PDB file of C-alpha atoms in Angstrom:
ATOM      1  CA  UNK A 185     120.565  79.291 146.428  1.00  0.00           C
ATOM      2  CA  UNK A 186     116.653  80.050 147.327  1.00  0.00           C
ATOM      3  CA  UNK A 187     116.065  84.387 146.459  1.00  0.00           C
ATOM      4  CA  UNK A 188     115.336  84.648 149.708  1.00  0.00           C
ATOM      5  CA  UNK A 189     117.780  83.360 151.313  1.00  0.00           C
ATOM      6  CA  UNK A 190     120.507  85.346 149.169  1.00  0.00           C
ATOM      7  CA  UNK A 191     118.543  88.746 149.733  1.00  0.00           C
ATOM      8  CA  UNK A 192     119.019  87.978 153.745  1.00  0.00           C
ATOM      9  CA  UNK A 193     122.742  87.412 153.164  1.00  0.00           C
ATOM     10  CA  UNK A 194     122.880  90.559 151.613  1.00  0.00           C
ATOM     11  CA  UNK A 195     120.928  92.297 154.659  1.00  0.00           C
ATOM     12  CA  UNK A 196     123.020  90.711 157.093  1.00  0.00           C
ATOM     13  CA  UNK A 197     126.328  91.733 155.211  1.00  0.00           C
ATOM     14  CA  UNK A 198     125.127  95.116 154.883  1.00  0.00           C
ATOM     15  CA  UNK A 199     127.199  97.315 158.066  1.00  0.00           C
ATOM     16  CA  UNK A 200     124.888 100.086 157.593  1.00  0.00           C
ATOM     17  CA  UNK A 201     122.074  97.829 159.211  1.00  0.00           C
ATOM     18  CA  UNK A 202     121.958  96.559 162.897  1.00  0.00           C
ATOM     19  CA  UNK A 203     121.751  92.977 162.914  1.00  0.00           C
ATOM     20  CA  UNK A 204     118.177  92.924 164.725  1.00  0.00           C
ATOM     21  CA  UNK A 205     117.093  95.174 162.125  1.00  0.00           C
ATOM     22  CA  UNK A 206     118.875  92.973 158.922  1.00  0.00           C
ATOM     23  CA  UNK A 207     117.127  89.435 160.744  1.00  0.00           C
ATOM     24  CA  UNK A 208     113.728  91.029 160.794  1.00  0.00           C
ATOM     25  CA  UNK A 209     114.105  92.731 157.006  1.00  0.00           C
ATOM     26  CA  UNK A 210     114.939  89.179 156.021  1.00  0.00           C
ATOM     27  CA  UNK A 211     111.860  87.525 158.050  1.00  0.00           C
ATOM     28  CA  UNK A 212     109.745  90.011 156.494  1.00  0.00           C
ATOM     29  CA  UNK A 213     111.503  89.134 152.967  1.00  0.00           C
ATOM     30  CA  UNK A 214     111.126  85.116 153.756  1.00  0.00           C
ATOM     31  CA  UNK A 215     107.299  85.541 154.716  1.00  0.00           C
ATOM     32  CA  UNK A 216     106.068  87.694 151.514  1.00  0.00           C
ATOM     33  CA  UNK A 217     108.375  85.756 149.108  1.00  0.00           C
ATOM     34  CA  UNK A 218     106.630  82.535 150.580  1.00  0.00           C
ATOM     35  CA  UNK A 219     103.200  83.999 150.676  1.00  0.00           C
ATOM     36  CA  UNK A 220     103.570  85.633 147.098  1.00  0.00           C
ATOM     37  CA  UNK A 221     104.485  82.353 145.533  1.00  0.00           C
ATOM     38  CA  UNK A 222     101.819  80.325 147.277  1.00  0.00           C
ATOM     39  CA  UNK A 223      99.689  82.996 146.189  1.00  0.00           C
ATOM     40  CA  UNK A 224     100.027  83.160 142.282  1.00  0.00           C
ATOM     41  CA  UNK A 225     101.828  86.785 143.215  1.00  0.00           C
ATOM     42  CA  UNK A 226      98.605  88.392 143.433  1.00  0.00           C
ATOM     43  CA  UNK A 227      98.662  91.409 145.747  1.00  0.00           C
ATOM     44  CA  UNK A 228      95.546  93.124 146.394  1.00  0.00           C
ATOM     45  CA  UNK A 229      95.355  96.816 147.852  1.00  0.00           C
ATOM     46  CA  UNK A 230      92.323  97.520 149.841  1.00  0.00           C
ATOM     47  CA  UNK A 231      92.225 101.345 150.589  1.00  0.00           C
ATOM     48  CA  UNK A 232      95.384 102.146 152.251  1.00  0.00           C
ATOM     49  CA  UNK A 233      96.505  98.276 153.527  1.00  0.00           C
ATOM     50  CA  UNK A 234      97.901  95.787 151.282  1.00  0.00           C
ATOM     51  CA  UNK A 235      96.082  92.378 151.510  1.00  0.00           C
ATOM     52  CA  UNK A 236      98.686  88.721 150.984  1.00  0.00           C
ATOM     53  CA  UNK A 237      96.642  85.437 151.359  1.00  0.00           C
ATOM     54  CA  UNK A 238      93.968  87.320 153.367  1.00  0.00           C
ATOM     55  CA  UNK A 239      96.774  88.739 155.792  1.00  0.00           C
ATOM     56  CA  UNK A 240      97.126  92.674 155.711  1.00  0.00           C
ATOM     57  CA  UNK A 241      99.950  95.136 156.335  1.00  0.00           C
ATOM     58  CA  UNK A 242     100.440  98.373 156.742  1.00  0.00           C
TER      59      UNK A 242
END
């Protein structure tokens, strides 16, 4: 199994977490995993923003 895929099993198993909240964690998880490894890994922080494949976040 993919290391995404087994962290959003783990989200949506977790009953502390409503299940809009668990499917979004594990989007969020999917996208950076993906963009990470098409990226070498390399995260850049540009003042107070994070910067992945010249997408930022918060």
């Amino acid at each position: 199994m993919h290391t995404p895929e087994e962290i959003a099993i783990q989200l949506r198993a977790d009953k502390n977490l409503d299940p809009a909240i668990a499917n979004a964690l594990a989007f969020l998880v999917k996208a950076a995993y993906r963009d990470l490894s098409q990226n070498d890994g390399e995260l850049k922080q540009d003042s107070s923003r994070y910067v992945i494949n010249s997408k930022s976040i918060a």
